[in-house]
Amino acid sequence: MTFRLVLFLGLLIPLVSHAGERIEQATYQQSALPEEVVHAKSERAYHMVRTRGANAASVALLLQLCRDLPDKNSAKLFERLAREWHTAGEIDLAGECRRTLLQKFPSSPEAKAAFLDLIQTYSSGEVAHAHRLTSAMKTSAEQGPANRQMLTYAGMFSTQQLKANKALQTPDLDWHRGTIQRLLGKEKAAIGLHTPLKRRPPGDSYRKRVDFEEWVTGDRESEAPIPTIACVYSAQRPHLDGVLDDPIWNGKVNESPTAKPQAVALRFAYDSEYLYFTAKVERKASIAFVPDERPRSRDTDLSNFDRVRFLLDVDRDYATAYEMTIDHRGWTSDACWGDATWNPEWFVAAHSSETHWQVEVAVAWSSLVDSPPTASDAWAVRCERLLPEQVVPAKPQAADYSVLLFE
C-alpha cells in the first residue's frame, strides 16, 4: 500500500465517493436508544465494514451505517477502524477514515487525536520511507528532504484545519508544526511555531525538545538538554554472535533511562551499510529462560517473553518511529509506527549467561533511510525493557527518548 498525493489533496475539495459521486451529507443525531442497543448497532456496523474488507468503499459504507448512531459512538467506531487499518498497512484508508472523522465529528475527543495522527503520518520520515513515498520524487540535498511534498502538505493541512477549528490546537501540534518547518529547512518559521513551547517551565518535555534543537545546531559545548547516546563509526564490522567481544564495542556503554524495571546497557555503531546496536539485560530469577532452536518466524508474538523494544526516530519528531523488538531468544517483531507490514532487512544474534542475556543487531540502512547518516546527524532513540505479559505502551512518550548522535 502506498500513499497517493492526489488523495491527500482531495481534502481541499468537497468529499466525493470513490465512484465519483458526492457523498450526501448525513444528519447525525443524539440517539435516545438504550446503551445496549447502541452498542449492538455499533458492533454490527463494525463487522459489516470488516466483512466487506479494506477497500475504496469502506469509509463511505461506514458513514452510511453511522446515520442512526450517536456522535460519540460513531467517532469511536471511526477511530477503531482507522487504528486497525493503520496496523494492517492500509495507510491511505486509515487516513481517509480519520479525515472523515475530523470532518463529521469535529467536537469529539477522537477528532483531536485523529487530527494529530494525520499530521504525524503525513510528515513522518519513517512512514514515507517505509511506504516508498519518495520513489517517484527524488530530490537533491540542496532541494531538501525527499518527502518534501508530504511535509509541505502536512503544514498546509494543519493551518487549514486550525483556521476552521481552533479547539484542535495542542502543545503536541505546536511541536509538530514547527518540526515540519525545520525539516523543510525553514528555521525562522520553525522557531516562530515553537516559541509558545519555549515559554513553558524549565524541565518541561516540550521545552527540552526546543532547547535541544538550539543545542544540536550550535557548538554543542554545553550539556545537552536531552540525554545523548554516541553512535560511533567503524570500518570493521562486528561478527554477529551476541558475545559482544568485537573491537567495535570497546566504546562507552550507555544505560537506557527508559528501560523498566531494570536498565539496559546499550551500544550503537555504524558503517556505510548497517546500523549496529546491542542490548545487555540482567536476568530475572522469576523468569524462565528456555532456549528455542526452532527457525525464527517474522513478527512473532513476544508478549510471553522478556524482551527489549527499540524505537528509531530518524527525524526527531518524538512520535513516529521504527519499532524493533527482540526477546532473550533472539526472536523478533517489527513495525513502522504501528504498521506491522513493514519488514526491514535486519539480523539478530542472542547470547545468554547465568546473569545476563544480550543481543547484537545489524539493520540495513536501506530499510531505514534513503542514505546513511553522517557525522553530527542526530536521531531520537528509545529503548525499553518489557517483561512477560507487560503491555506495550500504545504510543511512546516523548519525555522518554534519548538522542543518538552520530560521530
GROMACS .gro file of C-alpha atoms in nm:
model
  407
    1MET     CA    1   0.000   0.000   0.000
    2THR     CA    2   0.138   0.346  -0.092
    3PHE     CA    3   0.023   0.699  -0.038
    4ARG     CA    4  -0.143   0.883  -0.326
    5LEU     CA    5  -0.088   1.255  -0.310
    6VAL     CA    6  -0.397   1.323  -0.519
    7LEU     CA    7  -0.599   1.158  -0.242
    8PHE     CA    8  -0.446   1.388   0.019
    9LEU     CA    9  -0.506   1.693  -0.193
   10GLY     CA   10  -0.867   1.583  -0.218
   11LEU     CA   11  -0.907   1.724   0.131
   12LEU     CA   12  -0.905   2.069  -0.015
   13ILE     CA   13  -1.221   1.998  -0.216
   14PRO     CA   14  -1.565   1.858  -0.117
   15LEU     CA   15  -1.558   1.494  -0.011
   16VAL     CA   16  -1.653   1.266  -0.301
   17SER     CA   17  -1.720   0.897  -0.317
   18HIS     CA   18  -1.484   0.664  -0.495
   19ALA     CA   19  -1.739   0.624  -0.772
   20GLY     CA   20  -1.708   0.995  -0.836
   21GLU     CA   21  -2.040   1.094  -0.685
   22ARG     CA   22  -2.065   1.339  -0.400
   23ILE     CA   23  -2.145   1.173  -0.065
   24GLU     CA   24  -2.470   1.303   0.074
   25GLN     CA   25  -2.436   1.497   0.395
   26ALA     CA   26  -2.579   1.275   0.665
   27THR     CA   27  -2.762   1.417   0.963
   28TYR     CA   28  -2.621   1.278   1.287
   29GLN     CA   29  -2.842   1.300   1.590
   30GLN     CA   30  -2.802   1.204   1.952
   31SER     CA   31  -2.988   0.876   1.991
   32ALA     CA   32  -3.236   0.811   2.270
   33LEU     CA   33  -3.187   0.437   2.226
   34PRO     CA   34  -3.075   0.229   2.525
   35GLU     CA   35  -2.699   0.191   2.554
   36GLU     CA   36  -2.709  -0.183   2.485
   37VAL     CA   37  -2.899  -0.122   2.161
   38VAL     CA   38  -2.648   0.142   2.054
   39HIS     CA   39  -2.363  -0.094   2.134
   40ALA     CA   40  -2.522  -0.372   1.929
   41LYS     CA   41  -2.573  -0.136   1.633
   42SER     CA   42  -2.211  -0.019   1.658
   43GLU     CA   43  -2.081  -0.375   1.661
   44ARG     CA   44  -2.299  -0.468   1.368
   45ALA     CA   45  -2.171  -0.170   1.170
   46TYR     CA   46  -1.814  -0.258   1.260
   47HIS     CA   47  -1.849  -0.619   1.146
   48MET     CA   48  -2.028  -0.521   0.826
   49VAL     CA   49  -1.741  -0.292   0.727
   50ARG     CA   50  -1.481  -0.551   0.828
   51THR     CA   51  -1.662  -0.822   0.633
   52ARG     CA   52  -1.653  -0.612   0.316
   53GLY     CA   53  -1.273  -0.588   0.352
   54ALA     CA   54  -1.038  -0.291   0.339
   55ASN     CA   55  -1.123  -0.128   0.008
   56ALA     CA   56  -1.212   0.203  -0.153
   57ALA     CA   57  -1.578   0.196  -0.045
   58SER     CA   58  -1.517   0.110   0.322
   59VAL     CA   59  -1.531   0.463   0.462
   60ALA     CA   60  -1.839   0.557   0.259
   61LEU     CA   61  -2.014   0.244   0.387
   62LEU     CA   62  -1.916   0.325   0.745
   63LEU     CA   63  -2.050   0.677   0.703
   64GLN     CA   64  -2.390   0.545   0.598
   65LEU     CA   65  -2.404   0.285   0.877
   66CYS     CA   66  -2.342   0.553   1.138
   67ARG     CA   67  -2.653   0.754   1.048
   68ASP     CA   68  -2.854   0.613   1.338
   69LEU     CA   69  -2.574   0.615   1.595
   70PRO     CA   70  -2.495   0.891   1.845
   71ASP     CA   71  -2.199   1.107   1.750
   72LYS     CA   72  -1.980   0.977   2.033
   73ASN     CA   73  -2.030   0.616   1.923
   74SER     CA   74  -1.974   0.699   1.558
   75ALA     CA   75  -1.650   0.882   1.635
   76LYS     CA   76  -1.522   0.588   1.840
   77LEU     CA   77  -1.611   0.349   1.560
   78PHE     CA   78  -1.425   0.556   1.301
   79GLU     CA   79  -1.116   0.570   1.522
   80ARG     CA   80  -1.132   0.195   1.595
   81LEU     CA   81  -1.132   0.107   1.228
   82ALA     CA   82  -0.870   0.367   1.141
   83ARG     CA   83  -0.637   0.218   1.401
   84GLU     CA   84  -0.691  -0.136   1.269
   85TRP     CA   85  -0.636  -0.032   0.907
   86HIS     CA   86  -0.319   0.153   1.004
   87THR     CA   87  -0.181  -0.157   1.178
   88ALA     CA   88  -0.262  -0.365   0.869
   89GLY     CA   89  -0.065  -0.127   0.646
   90GLU     CA   90  -0.372   0.034   0.488
   91ILE     CA   91  -0.233   0.383   0.547
   92ASP     CA   92  -0.444   0.553   0.280
   93LEU     CA   93  -0.763   0.402   0.415
   94ALA     CA   94  -0.677   0.484   0.777
   95GLY     CA   95  -0.606   0.843   0.672
   96GLU     CA   96  -0.934   0.877   0.486
   97CYS     CA   97  -1.119   0.735   0.785
   98ARG     CA   98  -0.958   0.989   1.020
   99ARG     CA   99  -1.020   1.277   0.782
  100THR     CA  100  -1.389   1.184   0.766
  101LEU     CA  101  -1.398   1.162   1.146
  102LEU     CA  102  -1.244   1.509   1.165
  103GLN     CA  103  -1.497   1.648   0.918
  104LYS     CA  104  -1.811   1.486   1.058
  105PHE     CA  105  -1.740   1.487   1.433
  106PRO     CA  106  -1.511   1.787   1.490
  107SER     CA  107  -1.614   1.831   1.855
  108SER     CA  108  -1.537   1.476   1.960
  109PRO     CA  109  -1.223   1.387   2.159
  110GLU     CA  110  -1.141   1.142   1.880
  111ALA     CA  111  -1.127   1.429   1.629
  112LYS     CA  112  -0.838   1.597   1.810
  113ALA     CA  113  -0.646   1.270   1.826
  114ALA     CA  114  -0.725   1.192   1.462
  115PHE     CA  115  -0.600   1.533   1.352
  116LEU     CA  116  -0.268   1.485   1.530
  117ASP     CA  117  -0.234   1.134   1.385
  118LEU     CA  118  -0.288   1.272   1.035
  119ILE     CA  119  -0.023   1.541   1.076
  120GLN     CA  120   0.223   1.291   1.221
  121THR     CA  121   0.160   1.042   0.940
  122TYR     CA  122   0.186   1.297   0.659
  123SER     CA  123   0.513   1.441   0.794
  124SER     CA  124   0.679   1.117   0.908
  125GLY     CA  125   1.013   1.034   0.755
  126GLU     CA  126   0.973   0.672   0.865
  127VAL     CA  127   0.628   0.629   0.711
  128ALA     CA  128   0.742   0.798   0.391
  129HIS     CA  129   1.042   0.569   0.354
  130ALA     CA  130   0.863   0.251   0.462
  131HIS     CA  131   0.589   0.304   0.202
  132ARG     CA  132   0.830   0.421  -0.066
  133LEU     CA  133   0.666   0.760  -0.094
  134THR     CA  134   0.992   0.902  -0.220
  135SER     CA  135   1.042   0.660  -0.509
  136ALA     CA  136   0.875   0.888  -0.765
  137MET     CA  137   1.004   1.221  -0.635
  138LYS     CA  138   1.376   1.203  -0.565
  139THR     CA  139   1.537   1.535  -0.483
  140SER     CA  140   1.889   1.658  -0.434
  141ALA     CA  141   2.032   1.759  -0.098
  142GLU     CA  142   2.002   2.124  -0.197
  143GLN     CA  143   1.630   2.082  -0.259
  144GLY     CA  144   1.568   1.938   0.084
  145PRO     CA  145   1.410   1.614   0.206
  146ALA     CA  146   1.281   1.357  -0.041
  147ASN     CA  147   0.935   1.371   0.120
  148ARG     CA  148   0.916   1.749   0.077
  149GLN     CA  149   0.576   1.731  -0.093
  150MET     CA  150   0.421   1.549   0.201
  151LEU     CA  151   0.586   1.778   0.455
  152THR     CA  152   0.456   2.080   0.268
  153TYR     CA  153   0.109   1.930   0.251
  154ALA     CA  154   0.113   1.848   0.625
  155GLY     CA  155   0.193   2.212   0.701
  156MET     CA  156  -0.084   2.340   0.474
  157PHE     CA  157  -0.338   2.090   0.605
  158SER     CA  158  -0.266   2.177   0.970
  159THR     CA  159  -0.304   2.550   0.902
  160GLN     CA  160  -0.628   2.495   0.712
  161GLN     CA  161  -0.784   2.282   0.985
  162LEU     CA  162  -0.678   2.513   1.269
  163LYS     CA  163  -0.844   2.808   1.100
  164ALA     CA  164  -1.167   2.610   1.090
  165ASN     CA  165  -1.141   2.464   1.440
  166LYS     CA  166  -0.914   2.633   1.695
  167ALA     CA  167  -1.004   2.369   1.954
  168LEU     CA  168  -0.764   2.136   1.771
  169GLN     CA  169  -0.467   2.338   1.899
  170THR     CA  170  -0.242   2.148   2.143
  171PRO     CA  171   0.125   2.166   2.251
  172ASP     CA  172   0.182   1.845   2.053
  173LEU     CA  173   0.051   2.016   1.743
  174ASP     CA  174   0.271   2.323   1.803
  175TRP     CA  175   0.570   2.092   1.824
  176HIS     CA  176   0.488   1.902   1.505
  177ARG     CA  177   0.407   2.211   1.301
  178GLY     CA  178   0.742   2.359   1.397
  179THR     CA  179   0.919   2.031   1.326
  180ILE     CA  180   0.769   2.023   0.977
  181GLN     CA  181   0.918   2.365   0.907
  182ARG     CA  182   1.256   2.255   1.045
  183LEU     CA  183   1.258   1.952   0.817
  184LEU     CA  184   1.175   2.180   0.524
  185GLY     CA  185   1.475   2.398   0.613
  186LYS     CA  186   1.261   2.692   0.722
  187GLU     CA  187   1.433   2.767   1.053
  188LYS     CA  188   1.265   3.102   1.120
  189ALA     CA  189   0.920   2.955   1.071
  190ALA     CA  190   1.013   2.664   1.298
  191ILE     CA  191   1.133   2.898   1.572
  192GLY     CA  192   0.813   3.101   1.547
  193LEU     CA  193   0.590   2.796   1.585
  194HIS     CA  194   0.800   2.665   1.874
  195THR     CA  195   0.802   2.995   2.064
  196PRO     CA  196   0.500   2.905   2.285
  197LEU     CA  197   0.680   2.586   2.388
  198LYS     CA  198   0.996   2.780   2.470
  199ARG     CA  199   0.796   2.970   2.733
  200ARG     CA  200   0.698   2.653   2.920
  201PRO     CA  201   0.857   2.584   3.263
  202PRO     CA  202   1.217   2.454   3.286
  203GLY     CA  203   1.221   2.076   3.271
  204ASP     CA  204   0.905   2.058   3.060
  205SER     CA  205   0.948   1.794   2.786
  206TYR     CA  206   0.834   2.028   2.506
  207ARG     CA  207   1.076   2.297   2.616
  208LYS     CA  208   1.359   2.041   2.632
  209ARG     CA  209   1.292   1.943   2.273
  210VAL     CA  210   1.302   2.304   2.156
  211ASP     CA  211   1.616   2.370   2.360
  212PHE     CA  212   1.778   2.062   2.209
  213GLU     CA  213   1.719   2.192   1.855
  214GLU     CA  214   1.913   2.504   1.951
  215TRP     CA  215   2.186   2.292   2.109
  216VAL     CA  216   2.227   2.049   1.819
  217THR     CA  217   2.271   2.332   1.566
  218GLY     CA  218   2.512   2.520   1.796
  219ASP     CA  219   2.862   2.441   1.919
  220ARG     CA  220   2.742   2.155   2.142
  221GLU     CA  221   2.983   2.260   2.415
  222SER     CA  222   2.726   2.273   2.694
  223GLU     CA  223   2.538   1.975   2.833
  224ALA     CA  224   2.259   1.860   2.601
  225PRO     CA  225   1.903   1.927   2.728
  226ILE     CA  226   1.813   1.567   2.636
  227PRO     CA  227   2.029   1.261   2.723
  228THR     CA  228   2.252   1.161   2.432
  229ILE     CA  229   2.397   0.830   2.316
  230ALA     CA  230   2.705   0.812   2.092
  231CYS     CA  231   2.687   0.615   1.768
  232VAL     CA  232   3.046   0.559   1.655
  233TYR     CA  233   3.163   0.491   1.302
  234SER     CA  234   3.359   0.172   1.246
  235ALA     CA  235   3.534   0.047   0.935
  236GLN     CA  236   3.535  -0.304   1.080
  237ARG     CA  237   3.208  -0.495   1.102
  238PRO     CA  238   3.122  -0.693   1.413
  239HIS     CA  239   3.077  -1.068   1.396
  240LEU     CA  240   2.715  -1.112   1.498
  241ASP     CA  241   2.719  -1.377   1.768
  242GLY     CA  242   2.574  -1.192   2.067
  243VAL     CA  243   2.900  -1.221   2.264
  244LEU     CA  244   2.991  -0.850   2.215
  245ASP     CA  245   3.367  -0.902   2.214
  246ASP     CA  246   3.443  -0.723   1.884
  247PRO     CA  247   3.660  -0.408   1.887
  248ILE     CA  248   3.362  -0.206   1.766
  249TRP     CA  249   3.203  -0.249   2.113
  250ASN     CA  250   3.501  -0.120   2.314
  251GLY     CA  251   3.349   0.226   2.348
  252LYS     CA  252   3.124   0.376   2.610
  253VAL     CA  253   2.830   0.175   2.740
  254ASN     CA  254   2.507   0.373   2.770
  255GLU     CA  255   2.226   0.291   3.008
  256SER     CA  256   1.879   0.341   2.875
  257PRO     CA  257   1.695   0.587   3.102
  258THR     CA  258   1.363   0.444   2.988
  259ALA     CA  259   1.405   0.072   3.042
  260LYS     CA  260   1.191  -0.060   3.325
  261PRO     CA  261   1.213  -0.221   3.573
  262GLN     CA  262   1.589  -0.252   3.514
  263ALA     CA  263   1.824  -0.052   3.298
  264VAL     CA  264   1.952  -0.191   2.969
  265ALA     CA  265   2.318  -0.146   2.873
  266LEU     CA  266   2.328  -0.010   2.517
  267ARG     CA  267   2.590   0.043   2.248
  268PHE     CA  268   2.546   0.185   1.897
  269ALA     CA  269   2.778   0.188   1.596
  270TYR     CA  270   2.750   0.218   1.218
  271ASP     CA  271   2.925   0.183   0.885
  272SER     CA  272   2.824   0.257   0.527
  273GLU     CA  273   2.576  -0.032   0.508
  274TYR     CA  274   2.438  -0.102   0.855
  275LEU     CA  275   2.334   0.043   1.185
  276TYR     CA  276   2.453  -0.179   1.469
  277PHE     CA  277   2.333  -0.187   1.828
  278THR     CA  278   2.347  -0.413   2.130
  279ALA     CA  279   2.148  -0.459   2.448
  280LYS     CA  280   2.264  -0.633   2.766
  281VAL     CA  281   1.993  -0.716   3.019
  282GLU     CA  282   2.013  -0.860   3.369
  283ARG     CA  283   1.826  -1.186   3.406
  284LYS     CA  284   1.538  -1.206   3.649
  285ALA     CA  285   1.520  -1.518   3.864
  286SER     CA  286   1.142  -1.529   3.833
  287ILE     CA  287   1.153  -1.566   3.452
  288ALA     CA  288   1.232  -1.897   3.283
  289PHE     CA  289   1.491  -1.852   3.008
  290VAL     CA  290   1.432  -2.156   2.789
  291PRO     CA  291   1.631  -2.170   2.464
  292ASP     CA  292   1.438  -2.222   2.142
  293GLU     CA  293   1.625  -2.374   1.849
  294ARG     CA  294   1.334  -2.361   1.605
  295PRO     CA  295   1.373  -2.141   1.296
  296ARG     CA  296   1.261  -1.789   1.375
  297SER     CA  297   0.947  -1.656   1.214
  298ARG     CA  298   0.883  -1.291   1.132
  299ASP     CA  299   0.672  -1.072   1.363
  300THR     CA  300   0.632  -1.332   1.635
  301ASP     CA  301   0.411  -1.263   1.935
  302LEU     CA  302   0.673  -1.195   2.203
  303SER     CA  303   0.436  -1.096   2.484
  304ASN     CA  304   0.523  -1.404   2.692
  305PHE     CA  305   0.896  -1.339   2.687
  306ASP     CA  306   1.146  -1.099   2.841
  307ARG     CA  307   1.227  -0.853   2.564
  308VAL     CA  308   1.366  -0.513   2.467
  309ARG     CA  309   1.193  -0.273   2.231
  310PHE     CA  310   1.391  -0.017   2.030
  311LEU     CA  311   1.231   0.290   1.872
  312LEU     CA  312   1.433   0.464   1.600
  313ASP     CA  313   1.305   0.813   1.515
  314VAL     CA  314   1.502   0.938   1.215
  315ASP     CA  315   1.358   1.293   1.201
  316ARG     CA  316   1.332   1.374   1.575
  317ASP     CA  317   0.959   1.430   1.586
  318TYR     CA  318   0.944   1.212   1.901
  319ALA     CA  319   0.631   1.043   1.772
  320THR     CA  320   0.660   0.826   1.462
  321ALA     CA  321   0.938   0.568   1.471
  322TYR     CA  322   1.060   0.231   1.353
  323GLU     CA  323   0.981  -0.026   1.622
  324MET     CA  324   1.212  -0.326   1.663
  325THR     CA  325   1.157  -0.577   1.944
  326ILE     CA  326   1.391  -0.863   2.038
  327ASP     CA  327   1.341  -1.120   2.313
  328HIS     CA  328   1.600  -1.316   2.511
  329ARG     CA  329   1.598  -1.594   2.247
  330GLY     CA  330   1.676  -1.351   1.965
  331TRP     CA  331   1.325  -1.376   1.820
  332THR     CA  332   1.194  -1.054   1.670
  333SER     CA  333   0.896  -0.838   1.585
  334ASP     CA  334   0.897  -0.511   1.390
  335ALA     CA  335   0.665  -0.232   1.279
  336CYS     CA  336   0.677   0.119   1.138
  337TRP     CA  337   0.477   0.336   1.377
  338GLY     CA  338   0.230   0.059   1.442
  339ASP     CA  339   0.221  -0.068   1.082
  340ALA     CA  340   0.312  -0.435   1.118
  341THR     CA  341   0.350  -0.485   0.741
  342TRP     CA  342   0.690  -0.311   0.746
  343ASN     CA  343   0.955  -0.580   0.700
  344PRO     CA  344   1.308  -0.444   0.732
  345GLU     CA  345   1.630  -0.623   0.649
  346TRP     CA  346   1.789  -0.689   0.985
  347PHE     CA  347   1.994  -0.955   1.158
  348VAL     CA  348   1.998  -1.056   1.526
  349ALA     CA  349   2.219  -1.279   1.739
  350ALA     CA  350   2.145  -1.361   2.103
  351HIS     CA  351   2.364  -1.491   2.385
  352SER     CA  352   2.289  -1.578   2.749
  353SER     CA  353   2.495  -1.625   3.062
  354GLU     CA  354   2.395  -1.709   3.418
  355THR     CA  355   2.345  -1.340   3.498
  356HIS     CA  356   2.254  -1.164   3.172
  357TRP     CA  357   2.109  -1.206   2.827
  358GLN     CA  358   2.221  -0.990   2.538
  359VAL     CA  359   2.154  -0.930   2.171
  360GLU     CA  360   2.361  -0.795   1.883
  361VAL     CA  361   2.176  -0.635   1.591
  362ALA     CA  362   2.251  -0.511   1.240
  363VAL     CA  363   1.990  -0.315   1.040
  364ALA     CA  364   2.043  -0.229   0.673
  365TRP     CA  365   2.032   0.145   0.606
  366SER     CA  366   1.815   0.076   0.303
  367SER     CA  367   1.537  -0.031   0.540
  368LEU     CA  368   1.556   0.295   0.738
  369VAL     CA  369   1.662   0.590   0.521
  370ASP     CA  370   1.749   0.684   0.164
  371SER     CA  371   2.113   0.743   0.254
  372PRO     CA  372   2.316   0.670   0.571
  373PRO     CA  373   2.359   0.943   0.833
  374THR     CA  374   2.685   1.133   0.853
  375ALA     CA  375   2.885   1.260   1.147
  376SER     CA  376   2.691   1.523   1.350
  377ASP     CA  377   2.349   1.388   1.245
  378ALA     CA  378   2.106   1.317   1.529
  379TRP     CA  379   1.815   1.078   1.568
  380ALA     CA  380   1.582   1.025   1.861
  381VAL     CA  381   1.601   0.678   2.013
  382ARG     CA  382   1.424   0.490   2.288
  383CYS     CA  383   1.483   0.151   2.444
  384GLU     CA  384   1.253  -0.013   2.693
  385ARG     CA  385   1.255  -0.349   2.860
  386LEU     CA  386   0.923  -0.531   2.867
  387LEU     CA  387   0.867  -0.828   3.093
  388PRO     CA  388   0.636  -1.121   3.010
  389GLU     CA  389   0.271  -1.012   2.993
  390GLN     CA  390   0.371  -0.646   3.019
  391VAL     CA  391   0.156  -0.437   2.788
  392VAL     CA  392   0.336  -0.238   2.520
  393PRO     CA  393   0.254   0.135   2.551
  394ALA     CA  394   0.014   0.244   2.277
  395LYS     CA  395   0.234   0.542   2.194
  396PRO     CA  396   0.582   0.632   2.320
  397GLN     CA  397   0.616   0.931   2.548
  398ALA     CA  398   0.845   1.199   2.408
  399ALA     CA  399   0.998   1.258   2.751
  400ASP     CA  400   1.144   0.907   2.748
  401TYR     CA  401   1.355   0.949   2.435
  402SER     CA  402   1.731   0.996   2.418
  403VAL     CA  403   1.914   1.137   2.115
  404LEU     CA  404   2.151   0.924   1.909
  405LEU     CA  405   2.449   1.136   1.798
  406PHE     CA  406   2.641   1.000   1.500
  407GLU     CA  407   3.015   1.053   1.535
   0.00000   0.00000   0.00000
